Amino acid sequence: DAKTTQPPSMDCAEGRAANLPCNHSTISGNEYVYWYRQIHSQGPQYIIHGLKNNETNEMASLIITEDRKSSTLILPHATLRDTAVYYCIVRVAVKVNAGKSTFGDGTTLTVKP
Amino acid sequence: DAGVIQSPRHEVTEMGQEVTLRCKLISGHNSLFWYRQTMMRGLELLIYFNNNVPIDDSGMPEDRFSAKMPNASFSTLKIQPSEPRDSAVYFCASSFTGTAYNEQFFGPGTRLTVL
């Protein structure tokens, strides 16, 4: 699995968009980009994933650069409940690999009133 | 669906005692992952199973740790004998490998304290 680099911490004002960057310069062609978050004292929660196209769901948007070496998770209207550690993970997603993930240190996002 | 169920939620034990952590997968899922989280080491993957078969146990710290899947929906992680450095939050997660992206669903965790 490719290694990722994320800033250790970020702040965001409530109601504003939170843009969390992730570098994955050694990503392989068959590796997906996944984002999870962990709210204090809870288990990690899946947010979104993508291969090369931008993706959007009810929680967030994922923007992947054309060369796939970096991506940005966007929370369009951050709330206080979005304060959490956000993990960017890259891994293959084929049946036999069973979805093994390697979590790094993540980015601690603090949403402030 | 109740999600991934872990028990106990908290466990306090003394060094040298056997500890068994339990996990029930989401119905229909066929992959199971055990993780350990500490402040020093972050979230580490210990072992994962696919269709009840251990696929990769390279993250298991040492022989004191063992994990099993006695059936398709249940797993145990055993530590024998336990040591203070085993104190951590242990998470299990399940997924369904029939999908294209293997999203993992995590349980609430078991906070283990070894005195």
mmCIF file of N, CA and C in Angstrom, chain A residues 34 36 44-47 89 91 98-103, chain B residues 4 26 29 31-35 45 48 92-96 101-107:
data_model
loop_
_atom_site.group_PDB
_atom_site.id
_atom_site.type_symbol
_atom_site.label_atom_id
_atom_site.label_comp_id
_atom_site.label_asym_id
_atom_site.label_seq_id
_atom_site.Cartn_x
_atom_site.Cartn_y
_atom_site.Cartn_z
ATOM 1 N N TYR A 34 -8.991 6.348 -0.037
ATOM 2 C CA TYR A 34 -10.091 6.256 0.921
ATOM 3 C C TYR A 34 -9.896 7.321 2.004
ATOM 4 N N TYR A 36 -11.297 8.113 5.968
ATOM 5 C CA TYR A 36 -12.034 7.741 7.162
ATOM 6 C C TYR A 36 -11.859 8.873 8.172
ATOM 7 N N PRO A 44 -13.214 4.327 13.860
ATOM 8 C CA PRO A 44 -13.162 5.071 12.601
ATOM 9 C C PRO A 44 -14.420 4.860 11.767
ATOM 10 N N GLN A 45 -14.761 5.869 10.989
ATOM 11 C CA GLN A 45 -15.965 5.865 10.159
ATOM 12 C C GLN A 45 -15.578 6.149 8.722
ATOM 13 N N TYR A 46 -16.045 5.320 7.812
ATOM 14 C CA TYR A 46 -15.795 5.533 6.393
ATOM 15 C C TYR A 46 -16.479 6.825 5.917
ATOM 16 N N ILE A 47 -15.774 7.593 5.064
ATOM 17 C CA ILE A 47 -16.374 8.808 4.516
ATOM 18 C C ILE A 47 -16.620 8.666 3.022
ATOM 19 N N ILE A 89 -6.121 7.126 3.205
ATOM 20 C CA ILE A 89 -5.511 5.811 3.013
ATOM 21 C C ILE A 89 -5.549 5.474 1.533
ATOM 22 N N ARG A 91 -5.099 2.145 -1.030
ATOM 23 C CA ARG A 91 -4.955 0.693 -1.056
ATOM 24 C C ARG A 91 -5.679 0.120 -2.257
ATOM 25 N N ALA A 98 -8.907 -8.386 0.321
ATOM 26 C CA ALA A 98 -9.770 -8.212 1.487
ATOM 27 C C ALA A 98 -9.682 -6.832 2.108
ATOM 28 N N GLY A 99 -9.226 -5.830 1.387
ATOM 29 C CA GLY A 99 -9.334 -4.471 1.882
ATOM 30 C C GLY A 99 -8.440 -4.115 3.038
ATOM 31 N N LYS A 100 -7.260 -4.653 3.068
ATOM 32 C CA LYS A 100 -6.322 -4.295 4.136
ATOM 33 C C LYS A 100 -5.996 -2.817 4.073
ATOM 34 N N SER A 101 -6.023 -2.128 5.198
ATOM 35 C CA SER A 101 -5.746 -0.699 5.264
ATOM 36 C C SER A 101 -4.550 -0.421 6.152
ATOM 37 N N THR A 102 -3.835 0.596 5.823
ATOM 38 C CA THR A 102 -2.759 1.066 6.674
ATOM 39 C C THR A 102 -3.076 2.505 7.047
ATOM 40 N N PHE A 103 -3.433 2.740 8.283
ATOM 41 C CA PHE A 103 -3.768 4.077 8.754
ATOM 42 C C PHE A 103 -2.504 4.809 9.191
ATOM 43 N N VAL B 4 -21.196 -3.488 13.817
ATOM 44 C CA VAL B 4 -20.211 -4.379 14.428
ATOM 45 C C VAL B 4 -20.346 -4.277 15.948
ATOM 46 N N ILE B 26 -20.956 -7.633 10.998
ATOM 47 C CA ILE B 26 -22.234 -7.264 10.404
ATOM 48 C C ILE B 26 -22.719 -8.433 9.549
ATOM 49 N N HIS B 29 -21.319 -9.814 6.019
ATOM 50 C CA HIS B 29 -19.922 -9.484 5.770
ATOM 51 C C HIS B 29 -19.061 -10.726 5.870
ATOM 52 N N SER B 31 -15.291 -10.360 5.748
ATOM 53 C CA SER B 31 -13.922 -10.022 6.132
ATOM 54 C C SER B 31 -13.929 -9.387 7.513
ATOM 55 N N LEU B 32 -12.925 -9.739 8.293
ATOM 56 C CA LEU B 32 -12.848 -9.274 9.680
ATOM 57 C C LEU B 32 -11.434 -8.772 9.947
ATOM 58 N N PHE B 33 -11.347 -7.612 10.587
ATOM 59 C CA PHE B 33 -10.053 -6.983 10.861
ATOM 60 C C PHE B 33 -9.967 -6.675 12.345
ATOM 61 N N TRP B 34 -8.816 -6.929 12.939
ATOM 62 C CA TRP B 34 -8.537 -6.495 14.315
ATOM 63 C C TRP B 34 -7.455 -5.409 14.274
ATOM 64 N N TYR B 35 -7.742 -4.289 14.952
ATOM 65 C CA TYR B 35 -6.810 -3.172 15.050
ATOM 66 C C TYR B 35 -6.535 -2.882 16.524
ATOM 67 N N LEU B 45 -3.037 -2.297 12.263
ATOM 68 C CA LEU B 45 -3.742 -3.511 11.866
ATOM 69 C C LEU B 45 -2.995 -4.714 12.425
ATOM 70 N N TYR B 48 -6.113 -9.838 9.709
ATOM 71 C CA TYR B 48 -7.417 -9.836 9.080
ATOM 72 C C TYR B 48 -7.732 -11.185 8.448
ATOM 73 N N CYS B 92 -12.420 -3.906 16.181
ATOM 74 C CA CYS B 92 -12.586 -4.817 15.066
ATOM 75 C C CYS B 92 -13.435 -4.121 14.016
ATOM 76 N N ALA B 93 -13.260 -4.534 12.785
ATOM 77 C CA ALA B 93 -13.997 -3.966 11.662
ATOM 78 C C ALA B 93 -14.384 -5.105 10.735
ATOM 79 N N SER B 94 -15.491 -4.938 10.031
ATOM 80 C CA SER B 94 -15.878 -5.953 9.061
ATOM 81 C C SER B 94 -16.154 -5.294 7.713
ATOM 82 N N SER B 95 -16.070 -6.087 6.684
ATOM 83 C CA SER B 95 -16.383 -5.601 5.341
ATOM 84 C C SER B 95 -16.878 -6.755 4.499
ATOM 85 N N PHE B 96 -17.406 -6.417 3.336
ATOM 86 C CA PHE B 96 -17.892 -7.419 2.395
ATOM 87 C C PHE B 96 -17.035 -7.329 1.153
ATOM 88 N N TYR B 101 -15.028 -1.973 -3.443
ATOM 89 C CA TYR B 101 -14.178 -1.054 -2.687
ATOM 90 C C TYR B 101 -13.951 -1.425 -1.238
ATOM 91 N N ASN B 102 -14.528 -2.484 -0.734
ATOM 92 C CA ASN B 102 -14.181 -2.994 0.580
ATOM 93 C C ASN B 102 -14.221 -1.960 1.706
ATOM 94 N N GLU B 103 -15.275 -1.167 1.758
ATOM 95 C CA GLU B 103 -15.446 -0.234 2.871
ATOM 96 C C GLU B 103 -15.490 -1.024 4.172
ATOM 97 N N GLN B 104 -14.752 -0.543 5.176
ATOM 98 C CA GLN B 104 -14.723 -1.216 6.469
ATOM 99 C C GLN B 104 -15.627 -0.504 7.462
ATOM 100 N N PHE B 105 -16.358 -1.291 8.235
ATOM 101 C CA PHE B 105 -17.225 -0.768 9.279
ATOM 102 C C PHE B 105 -16.618 -1.153 10.622
ATOM 103 N N PHE B 106 -16.357 -0.167 11.429
ATOM 104 C CA PHE B 106 -15.681 -0.393 12.697
ATOM 105 C C PHE B 106 -16.673 -0.515 13.850
ATOM 106 N N GLY B 107 -16.275 -1.325 14.822
ATOM 107 C CA GLY B 107 -17.019 -1.402 16.057
ATOM 108 C C GLY B 107 -16.632 -0.282 17.001
#
